[in-house]
PDB file of C-alpha atoms in Angstrom:
ATOM      1  CA  MET A   1      83.045  -0.891  33.359  1.00  0.00           C
ATOM      2  CA  ASP A   2      83.759  -1.640  29.663  1.00  0.00           C
ATOM      3  CA  ILE A   3      80.713  -1.925  27.443  1.00  0.00           C
ATOM      4  CA  ILE A   4      80.885  -4.663  24.799  1.00  0.00           C
ATOM      5  CA  HIS A   5      78.935  -4.354  21.561  1.00  0.00           C
ATOM      6  CA  PRO A   6      78.951  -7.814  20.044  1.00  0.00           C
ATOM      7  CA  VAL A   7      76.526  -7.010  17.270  1.00  0.00           C
ATOM      8  CA  ARG A   8      78.701  -4.150  16.010  1.00  0.00           C
ATOM      9  CA  GLU A   9      81.723  -6.378  16.066  1.00  0.00           C
ATOM     10  CA  ILE A  10      79.887  -8.976  13.933  1.00  0.00           C
ATOM     11  CA  GLU A  11      78.861  -6.213  11.472  1.00  0.00           C
ATOM     12  CA  ASN A  12      82.399  -4.954  11.189  1.00  0.00           C
ATOM     13  CA  ASP A  13      83.634  -8.535  10.627  1.00  0.00           C
ATOM     14  CA  MET A  14      81.121  -9.062   7.955  1.00  0.00           C
ATOM     15  CA  SER A  15      82.027  -5.785   6.239  1.00  0.00           C
ATOM     16  CA  PHE A  16      85.675  -6.784   6.390  1.00  0.00           C
ATOM     17  CA  ARG A  17      84.874 -10.182   4.870  1.00  0.00           C
ATOM     18  CA  GLY A  18      82.753  -8.559   2.272  1.00  0.00           C
ATOM     19  CA  LEU A  19      85.531  -6.270   1.347  1.00  0.00           C
ATOM     20  CA  SER A  20      87.973  -9.120   1.190  1.00  0.00           C
ATOM     21  CA  ILE A  21      85.715 -11.113  -1.139  1.00  0.00           C
ATOM     22  CA  ALA A  22      85.216  -8.089  -3.343  1.00  0.00           C
ATOM     23  CA  LEU A  23      88.951  -7.534  -3.584  1.00  0.00           C
ATOM     24  CA  LEU A  24      89.452 -11.154  -4.333  1.00  0.00           C
ATOM     25  CA  LEU A  25      86.877 -11.075  -7.109  1.00  0.00           C
ATOM     26  CA  VAL A  26      88.465  -7.936  -8.611  1.00  0.00           C
ATOM     27  CA  GLY A  27      91.787  -9.769  -8.562  1.00  0.00           C
ATOM     28  CA  VAL A  28      90.339 -12.828 -10.298  1.00  0.00           C
ATOM     29  CA  LEU A  29      88.622 -10.678 -12.877  1.00  0.00           C
ATOM     30  CA  HIS A  30      91.812  -8.767 -13.449  1.00  0.00           C
ATOM     31  CA  ALA A  31      93.683 -12.047 -13.859  1.00  0.00           C
ATOM     32  CA  GLY A  32      90.956 -13.283 -16.285  1.00  0.00           C
ATOM     33  CA  ALA A  33      91.376 -10.159 -18.371  1.00  0.00           C
ATOM     34  CA  GLN A  34      95.158 -10.327 -18.401  1.00  0.00           C
ATOM     35  CA  GLN A  35      95.875 -14.036 -18.795  1.00  0.00           C
ATOM     36  CA  TYR A  36      94.880 -14.247 -22.431  1.00  0.00           C
ATOM     37  CA  VAL A  37      96.876 -14.591 -25.617  1.00  0.00           C
ATOM     38  CA  THR A  38      95.943 -13.191 -29.035  1.00  0.00           C
ATOM     39  CA  ASN A  39      96.878 -14.681 -32.412  1.00  0.00           C
ATOM     40  CA  THR A  40      96.256 -12.967 -35.750  1.00  0.00           C
ATOM     41  CA  TYR A  41      95.926 -15.174 -38.807  1.00  0.00           C
ATOM     42  CA  THR A  42      95.768 -14.402 -42.510  1.00  0.00           C
ATOM     43  CA  PRO A  43      94.168 -16.746 -45.004  1.00  0.00           C
ATOM     44  CA  VAL A  44      95.835 -19.803 -46.359  1.00  0.00           C
ATOM     45  CA  ALA A  45      93.448 -19.777 -49.282  1.00  0.00           C
ATOM     46  CA  ASP A  46      90.831 -17.506 -50.728  1.00  0.00           C
ATOM     47  CA  THR A  47      88.915 -17.102 -53.956  1.00  0.00           C
ATOM     48  CA  TYR A  48      85.421 -16.341 -55.307  1.00  0.00           C
ATOM     49  CA  VAL A  49      83.043 -18.208 -57.549  1.00  0.00           C
ATOM     50  CA  ARG A  50      80.693 -16.712 -60.187  1.00  0.00           C
ATOM     51  CA  ASN A  51      77.863 -18.144 -62.191  1.00  0.00           C
ATOM     52  CA  GLN A  52      77.840 -15.654 -65.067  1.00  0.00           C
ATOM     53  CA  PRO A  53      77.289 -17.639 -68.179  1.00  0.00           C
ATOM     54  CA  GLY A  54      80.704 -18.700 -69.532  1.00  0.00           C
ATOM     55  CA  THR A  55      82.524 -18.261 -66.230  1.00  0.00           C
ATOM     56  CA  GLU A  56      81.198 -21.166 -64.242  1.00  0.00           C
ATOM     57  CA  ASN A  57      84.375 -23.156 -64.625  1.00  0.00           C
ATOM     58  CA  ASN A  58      86.795 -20.234 -64.162  1.00  0.00           C
ATOM     59  CA  ASN A  59      88.907 -19.984 -61.029  1.00  0.00           C
ATOM     60  CA  TYR A  60      89.848 -16.634 -59.463  1.00  0.00           C
ATOM     61  CA  GLY A  61      92.174 -17.732 -56.656  1.00  0.00           C
ATOM     62  CA  THR A  62      95.179 -15.743 -57.913  1.00  0.00           C
ATOM     63  CA  LEU A  63      93.389 -12.363 -57.918  1.00  0.00           C
ATOM     64  CA  ASP A  64      94.245  -9.695 -55.337  1.00  0.00           C
ATOM     65  CA  TYR A  65      90.501  -9.170 -54.492  1.00  0.00           C
ATOM     66  CA  ILE A  66      87.380 -11.186 -53.657  1.00  0.00           C
ATOM     67  CA  TYR A  67      84.538  -9.970 -55.797  1.00  0.00           C
ATOM     68  CA  LEU A  68      81.024  -9.879 -54.354  1.00  0.00           C
ATOM     69  CA  TYR A  69      78.285  -9.186 -56.891  1.00  0.00           C
ATOM     70  CA  THR A  70      74.570  -9.803 -57.229  1.00  0.00           C
ATOM     71  CA  TYR A  71      72.178  -9.345 -60.046  1.00  0.00           C
ATOM     72  CA  SER A  72      69.858 -12.380 -60.324  1.00  0.00           C
ATOM     73  CA  GLU A  73      70.080 -16.147 -60.091  1.00  0.00           C
ATOM     74  CA  ALA A  74      71.975 -16.017 -63.324  1.00  0.00           C
ATOM     75  CA  ARG A  75      74.672 -13.769 -61.841  1.00  0.00           C
ATOM     76  CA  ASP A  76      75.720 -14.305 -58.202  1.00  0.00           C
ATOM     77  CA  TYR A  77      79.360 -14.125 -57.098  1.00  0.00           C
ATOM     78  CA  TYR A  78      80.540 -14.882 -53.637  1.00  0.00           C
ATOM     79  CA  GLY A  79      83.858 -15.662 -51.808  1.00  0.00           C
ATOM     80  CA  TYR A  80      85.491 -18.546 -49.979  1.00  0.00           C
ATOM     81  CA  VAL A  81      88.236 -17.780 -47.383  1.00  0.00           C
ATOM     82  CA  ARG A  82      89.998 -20.359 -45.360  1.00  0.00           C
ATOM     83  CA  PHE A  83      92.187 -20.025 -42.274  1.00  0.00           C
ATOM     84  CA  ASP A  84      94.344 -22.666 -40.488  1.00  0.00           C
ATOM     85  CA  ILE A  85      94.311 -22.332 -36.708  1.00  0.00           C
ATOM     86  CA  SER A  86      95.612 -25.827 -36.113  1.00  0.00           C
ATOM     87  CA  ASP A  87      98.626 -24.427 -34.308  1.00  0.00           C
ATOM     88  CA  LEU A  88      96.295 -24.057 -31.264  1.00  0.00           C
ATOM     89  CA  PRO A  89      96.081 -27.217 -29.199  1.00  0.00           C
ATOM     90  CA  ALA A  90      92.808 -29.194 -29.334  1.00  0.00           C
ATOM     91  CA  GLY A  91      90.511 -28.032 -26.623  1.00  0.00           C
ATOM     92  CA  THR A  92      92.048 -24.499 -26.337  1.00  0.00           C
ATOM     93  CA  PRO A  93      89.213 -22.304 -25.180  1.00  0.00           C
ATOM     94  CA  ILE A  94      88.690 -19.433 -27.592  1.00  0.00           C
ATOM     95  CA  ILE A  95      87.068 -16.564 -25.710  1.00  0.00           C
ATOM     96  CA  TYR A  96      86.951 -13.804 -28.398  1.00  0.00           C
ATOM     97  CA  ALA A  97      87.348 -13.666 -32.147  1.00  0.00           C
ATOM     98  CA  SER A  98      86.868 -11.191 -34.998  1.00  0.00           C
ATOM     99  CA  LEU A  99      87.088 -11.492 -38.745  1.00  0.00           C
ATOM    100  CA  THR A 100      88.007  -8.389 -40.698  1.00  0.00           C
ATOM    101  CA  PHE A 101      87.954  -7.563 -44.347  1.00  0.00           C
ATOM    102  CA  THR A 102      88.960  -4.330 -46.262  1.00  0.00           C
ATOM    103  CA  LYS A 103      87.272  -2.882 -49.265  1.00  0.00           C
ATOM    104  CA  VAL A 104      89.455  -2.281 -52.297  1.00  0.00           C
ATOM    105  CA  GLY A 105      88.811  -0.412 -55.508  1.00  0.00           C
ATOM    106  CA  ASN A 106      90.049  -2.635 -58.281  1.00  0.00           C
ATOM    107  CA  ALA A 107      87.120  -4.993 -58.704  1.00  0.00           C
ATOM    108  CA  GLU A 108      84.773  -4.777 -61.672  1.00  0.00           C
ATOM    109  CA  ARG A 109      82.390  -2.627 -59.721  1.00  0.00           C
ATOM    110  CA  ASN A 110      82.980  -0.357 -56.710  1.00  0.00           C
ATOM    111  CA  ASP A 111      79.546   0.200 -55.142  1.00  0.00           C
ATOM    112  CA  GLY A 112      79.382   1.253 -51.442  1.00  0.00           C
ATOM    113  CA  LEU A 113      80.132  -1.133 -48.618  1.00  0.00           C
ATOM    114  CA  THR A 114      77.213  -1.370 -46.157  1.00  0.00           C
ATOM    115  CA  THR A 115      76.004  -3.778 -43.541  1.00  0.00           C
ATOM    116  CA  SER A 116      73.215  -4.760 -45.801  1.00  0.00           C
ATOM    117  CA  ARG A 117      75.762  -5.740 -48.527  1.00  0.00           C
ATOM    118  CA  PHE A 118      77.986  -7.770 -46.254  1.00  0.00           C
ATOM    119  CA  ARG A 119      77.375 -11.248 -44.844  1.00  0.00           C
ATOM    120  CA  VAL A 120      79.705 -13.946 -43.520  1.00  0.00           C
ATOM    121  CA  LEU A 121      78.791 -17.661 -43.080  1.00  0.00           C
ATOM    122  CA  GLY A 122      80.842 -20.458 -41.606  1.00  0.00           C
ATOM    123  CA  LEU A 123      81.082 -23.573 -43.801  1.00  0.00           C
ATOM    124  CA  LEU A 124      80.244 -26.753 -41.816  1.00  0.00           C
ATOM    125  CA  ASP A 125      82.099 -29.902 -42.319  1.00  0.00           C
ATOM    126  CA  VAL A 126      79.348 -32.103 -43.610  1.00  0.00           C
ATOM    127  CA  VAL A 127      79.005 -34.567 -46.465  1.00  0.00           C
ATOM    128  CA  GLY A 128      78.096 -32.763 -49.726  1.00  0.00           C
ATOM    129  CA  ASN A 129      79.634 -29.383 -48.771  1.00  0.00           C
ATOM    130  CA  THR A 130      82.704 -27.972 -50.285  1.00  0.00           C
ATOM    131  CA  PRO A 131      85.486 -29.793 -48.497  1.00  0.00           C
ATOM    132  CA  GLN A 132      87.421 -27.911 -45.856  1.00  0.00           C
ATOM    133  CA  ASP A 133      90.674 -28.480 -47.855  1.00  0.00           C
ATOM    134  CA  TRP A 134      89.361 -27.009 -51.111  1.00  0.00           C
ATOM    135  CA  GLY A 135      91.985 -25.846 -53.521  1.00  0.00           C
ATOM    136  CA  GLU A 136      92.451 -22.086 -53.954  1.00  0.00           C
ATOM    137  CA  THR A 137      93.376 -22.633 -57.675  1.00  0.00           C
ATOM    138  CA  TRP A 138      90.698 -25.181 -58.568  1.00  0.00           C
ATOM    139  CA  LEU A 139      87.522 -24.136 -56.814  1.00  0.00           C
ATOM    140  CA  THR A 140      84.903 -22.923 -59.229  1.00  0.00           C
ATOM    141  CA  TRP A 141      81.155 -22.386 -59.433  1.00  0.00           C
ATOM    142  CA  ASN A 142      80.644 -25.794 -60.993  1.00  0.00           C
ATOM    143  CA  ASN A 143      82.626 -27.882 -58.481  1.00  0.00           C
ATOM    144  CA  LYS A 144      81.625 -26.126 -55.259  1.00  0.00           C
ATOM    145  CA  GLY A 145      79.517 -28.092 -52.745  1.00  0.00           C
ATOM    146  CA  SER A 146      75.818 -28.231 -51.880  1.00  0.00           C
ATOM    147  CA  GLU A 147      75.859 -25.363 -49.314  1.00  0.00           C
ATOM    148  CA  TYR A 148      74.593 -22.922 -51.916  1.00  0.00           C
ATOM    149  CA  VAL A 149      70.827 -23.212 -52.701  1.00  0.00           C
ATOM    150  CA  SER A 150      69.842 -20.235 -54.738  1.00  0.00           C
ATOM    151  CA  GLU A 151      70.672 -16.496 -55.053  1.00  0.00           C
ATOM    152  CA  ASN A 152      71.786 -15.317 -51.600  1.00  0.00           C
ATOM    153  CA  THR A 153      70.402 -18.475 -49.993  1.00  0.00           C
ATOM    154  CA  TYR A 154      72.368 -21.211 -48.319  1.00  0.00           C
ATOM    155  CA  ALA A 155      71.260 -24.480 -46.707  1.00  0.00           C
ATOM    156  CA  THR A 156      70.824 -23.776 -42.930  1.00  0.00           C
ATOM    157  CA  ASP A 157      72.109 -27.201 -42.009  1.00  0.00           C
ATOM    158  CA  ARG A 158      75.339 -26.629 -43.932  1.00  0.00           C
ATOM    159  CA  VAL A 159      76.426 -23.222 -42.808  1.00  0.00           C
ATOM    160  CA  VAL A 160      76.403 -20.984 -39.752  1.00  0.00           C
ATOM    161  CA  ASP A 161      75.143 -17.547 -40.462  1.00  0.00           C
ATOM    162  CA  PHE A 162      76.823 -14.726 -38.555  1.00  0.00           C
ATOM    163  CA  ASP A 163      74.825 -11.954 -40.263  1.00  0.00           C
ATOM    164  CA  GLY A 164      72.420  -9.567 -38.567  1.00  0.00           C
ATOM    165  CA  THR A 165      73.239 -10.155 -34.901  1.00  0.00           C
ATOM    166  CA  ALA A 166      73.218  -6.834 -33.063  1.00  0.00           C
ATOM    167  CA  GLY A 167      76.600  -5.694 -31.970  1.00  0.00           C
ATOM    168  CA  GLU A 168      78.449  -8.450 -33.835  1.00  0.00           C
ATOM    169  CA  GLU A 169      78.686  -6.845 -37.314  1.00  0.00           C
ATOM    170  CA  TYR A 170      80.624  -3.568 -37.986  1.00  0.00           C
ATOM    171  CA  VAL A 171      81.281  -1.614 -41.139  1.00  0.00           C
ATOM    172  CA  SER A 172      83.395   1.489 -40.822  1.00  0.00           C
ATOM    173  CA  GLY A 173      82.358   3.255 -44.014  1.00  0.00           C
ATOM    174  CA  THR A 174      81.307   2.802 -47.657  1.00  0.00           C
ATOM    175  CA  GLU A 175      84.447   3.801 -49.554  1.00  0.00           C
ATOM    176  CA  VAL A 176      87.751   2.061 -50.483  1.00  0.00           C
ATOM    177  CA  GLY A 177      89.763   1.371 -47.337  1.00  0.00           C
ATOM    178  CA  SER A 178      86.632   0.826 -45.188  1.00  0.00           C
ATOM    179  CA  ILE A 179      86.613  -2.283 -43.117  1.00  0.00           C
ATOM    180  CA  ALA A 180      83.839  -4.912 -42.476  1.00  0.00           C
ATOM    181  CA  ARG A 181      84.130  -6.951 -39.372  1.00  0.00           C
ATOM    182  CA  ILE A 182      82.141  -9.724 -37.615  1.00  0.00           C
ATOM    183  CA  SER A 183      82.667 -10.919 -34.004  1.00  0.00           C
ATOM    184  CA  GLY A 184      80.559 -12.411 -31.234  1.00  0.00           C
ATOM    185  CA  VAL A 185      79.660 -15.634 -29.519  1.00  0.00           C
ATOM    186  CA  ASN A 186      78.442 -17.403 -32.663  1.00  0.00           C
ATOM    187  CA  LEU A 187      81.823 -16.925 -34.264  1.00  0.00           C
ATOM    188  CA  VAL A 188      83.561 -18.024 -31.131  1.00  0.00           C
ATOM    189  CA  ASN A 189      81.459 -21.236 -30.914  1.00  0.00           C
ATOM    190  CA  PHE A 190      82.120 -22.002 -34.606  1.00  0.00           C
ATOM    191  CA  LEU A 191      85.830 -21.642 -34.214  1.00  0.00           C
ATOM    192  CA  ASN A 192      85.856 -23.829 -31.100  1.00  0.00           C
ATOM    193  CA  SER A 193      83.930 -26.492 -32.921  1.00  0.00           C
ATOM    194  CA  ARG A 194      86.488 -26.465 -35.806  1.00  0.00           C
ATOM    195  CA  LEU A 195      89.362 -26.587 -33.345  1.00  0.00           C
ATOM    196  CA  SER A 196      88.011 -29.686 -31.651  1.00  0.00           C
ATOM    197  CA  SER A 197      86.820 -31.509 -34.842  1.00  0.00           C
ATOM    198  CA  ASP A 198      88.332 -34.861 -35.711  1.00  0.00           C
ATOM    199  CA  SER A 199      87.956 -33.936 -39.366  1.00  0.00           C
ATOM    200  CA  TYR A 200      90.265 -31.250 -40.838  1.00  0.00           C
ATOM    201  CA  ARG A 201      90.919 -29.966 -37.308  1.00  0.00           C
ATOM    202  CA  GLY A 202      91.696 -26.284 -37.277  1.00  0.00           C
ATOM    203  CA  LEU A 203      90.758 -25.616 -40.889  1.00  0.00           C
ATOM    204  CA  VAL A 204      88.083 -22.907 -40.967  1.00  0.00           C
ATOM    205  CA  THR A 205      86.266 -21.790 -44.107  1.00  0.00           C
ATOM    206  CA  PHE A 206      84.087 -18.667 -44.317  1.00  0.00           C
ATOM    207  CA  ILE A 207      81.706 -17.746 -47.157  1.00  0.00           C
ATOM    208  CA  VAL A 208      81.501 -14.003 -47.833  1.00  0.00           C
ATOM    209  CA  ASP A 209      78.401 -12.835 -49.687  1.00  0.00           C
ATOM    210  CA  MET A 210      76.065  -9.999 -50.369  1.00  0.00           C
ATOM    211  CA  PRO A 211      72.874 -10.981 -48.424  1.00  0.00           C
ATOM    212  CA  THR A 212      70.414  -9.156 -50.681  1.00  0.00           C
ATOM    213  CA  ALA A 213      69.667  -9.211 -54.381  1.00  0.00           C
ATOM    214  CA  GLU A 214      70.475  -5.825 -55.967  1.00  0.00           C
ATOM    215  CA  GLY A 215      70.357  -5.142 -59.681  1.00  0.00           C
ATOM    216  CA  GLY A 216      74.044  -5.196 -60.728  1.00  0.00           C
ATOM    217  CA  ARG A 217      75.743  -4.094 -57.509  1.00  0.00           C
ATOM    218  CA  GLY A 218      79.103  -5.288 -56.283  1.00  0.00           C
ATOM    219  CA  TYR A 219      82.409  -4.462 -54.712  1.00  0.00           C
ATOM    220  CA  GLY A 220      85.778  -6.054 -53.917  1.00  0.00           C
ATOM    221  CA  LEU A 221      87.422  -7.109 -50.668  1.00  0.00           C
ATOM    222  CA  ALA A 222      91.220  -7.484 -50.510  1.00  0.00           C
ATOM    223  CA  SER A 223      92.397 -11.101 -50.762  1.00  0.00           C
ATOM    224  CA  LYS A 224      95.572 -12.559 -49.314  1.00  0.00           C
ATOM    225  CA  GLU A 225      97.322 -11.786 -52.558  1.00  0.00           C
ATOM    226  CA  ASN A 226      96.766  -8.081 -52.183  1.00  0.00           C
ATOM    227  CA  LEU A 227     100.000  -6.053 -52.189  1.00  0.00           C
ATOM    228  CA  ASP A 228      98.667  -3.946 -49.262  1.00  0.00           C
ATOM    229  CA  GLU A 229      99.380  -6.354 -46.401  1.00  0.00           C
ATOM    230  CA  ALA A 230      97.298  -4.272 -44.016  1.00  0.00           C
ATOM    231  CA  ALA A 231      94.272  -4.734 -46.223  1.00  0.00           C
ATOM    232  CA  ARG A 232      94.323  -8.585 -46.355  1.00  0.00           C
ATOM    233  CA  PRO A 233      91.675 -10.555 -44.437  1.00  0.00           C
ATOM    234  CA  THR A 234      92.583 -11.209 -40.733  1.00  0.00           C
ATOM    235  CA  LEU A 235      91.147 -13.554 -38.210  1.00  0.00           C
ATOM    236  CA  LEU A 236      91.995 -12.379 -34.630  1.00  0.00           C
ATOM    237  CA  ILE A 237      91.618 -14.934 -31.853  1.00  0.00           C
ATOM    238  CA  ALA A 238      91.938 -14.466 -28.073  1.00  0.00           C
ATOM    239  CA  TYR A 239      92.361 -17.539 -25.959  1.00  0.00           C
ATOM    240  CA  VAL A 240      93.313 -18.402 -22.398  1.00  0.00           C
ATOM    241  CA  PRO A 241      96.186 -20.928 -22.202  1.00  0.00           C
ATOM    242  CA  GLU A 242      95.618 -23.491 -19.435  1.00  0.00           C
ATOM    243  CA  PRO A 243      92.904 -21.486 -17.684  1.00  0.00           C
ATOM    244  CA  SER A 244      91.342 -22.171 -14.366  1.00  0.00           C
ATOM    245  CA  VAL A 245      87.638 -22.554 -14.369  1.00  0.00           C
ATOM    246  CA  VAL A 246      87.083 -19.518 -12.205  1.00  0.00           C
ATOM    247  CA  VAL A 247      89.345 -17.226 -14.212  1.00  0.00           C
ATOM    248  CA  LEU A 248      87.963 -18.410 -17.470  1.00  0.00           C
ATOM    249  CA  GLY A 249      84.329 -18.028 -16.335  1.00  0.00           C
ATOM    250  CA  LEU A 250      84.731 -14.569 -14.890  1.00  0.00           C
ATOM    251  CA  GLY A 251      87.251 -13.243 -17.431  1.00  0.00           C
ATOM    252  CA  VAL A 252      85.571 -14.009 -20.658  1.00  0.00           C
ATOM    253  CA  GLY A 253      83.158 -11.098 -20.577  1.00  0.00           C
ATOM    254  CA  LEU A 254      85.856  -8.658 -19.739  1.00  0.00           C
ATOM    255  CA  VAL A 255      88.185  -9.839 -22.467  1.00  0.00           C
ATOM    256  CA  ALA A 256      85.404  -9.763 -25.117  1.00  0.00           C
ATOM    257  CA  LEU A 257      84.511  -6.200 -24.078  1.00  0.00           C
ATOM    258  CA  ALA A 258      88.058  -5.062 -24.064  1.00  0.00           C
ATOM    259  CA  MET A 259      88.875  -6.567 -27.404  1.00  0.00           C
ATOM    260  CA  ALA A 260      85.735  -5.188 -29.086  1.00  0.00           C
ATOM    261  CA  ARG A 261      86.513  -1.679 -27.789  1.00  0.00           C
ATOM    262  CA  ARG A 262      90.125  -1.928 -28.802  1.00  0.00           C
ATOM    263  CA  GLN A 263      89.235  -2.775 -32.402  1.00  0.00           C
ATOM    264  CA  ARG A 264      86.786   0.135 -32.949  1.00  0.00           C
TER     265      ARG A 264
END
């Protein structure tokens, strides 16, 4: 007489189903990690402003570097950098982004680049701020917007601060040629908001600054005019064109992890 083991058959069937589901999830995750596109943008405008007496009306948009310098409230220089990502359709889900700068040696000072001397903020599109379409050759200390409050301080309702979040800020070294980079969910959210905005859609302005007051310290970052194309600022964006909800939801983490590792 044959002996039937129904419980064992059920267990085997459940194991098979579990394996099938696991393989399906692996496939979906793989699809989520593969079905993304990357675009790399360079600035359409960049400059810096300085409040050293006698320079408040000067424009520096044609220089090949962005000079960051801090001394006191009487001397504070910081940069504006704008990208145009309007080629991406409205509603395109950005799933990873990084903004990279390179230190150059031809600024007035050449002090070491460190995480404590590097900060990036996103300029919000609100009344009173420097407009998103500011002119590279006319922006100065005296005609900038209300986002700046005092030395190293910006109005929290006018900017998004990307500084200081663990794992989202990276500096490769202190010397010329070193890179400084930000990435992370706050940057992604900011870019998505600019891409879906009804006002100046796709125009994205970043403020680059030294976050602490140091007596007469400064350094330069390459601008879009720099002869070394590899040193110019870059904004890398990864997005999923026409994603399914499942693929987008499961693939975002893998893409972000893969992109972050690739850039190190």
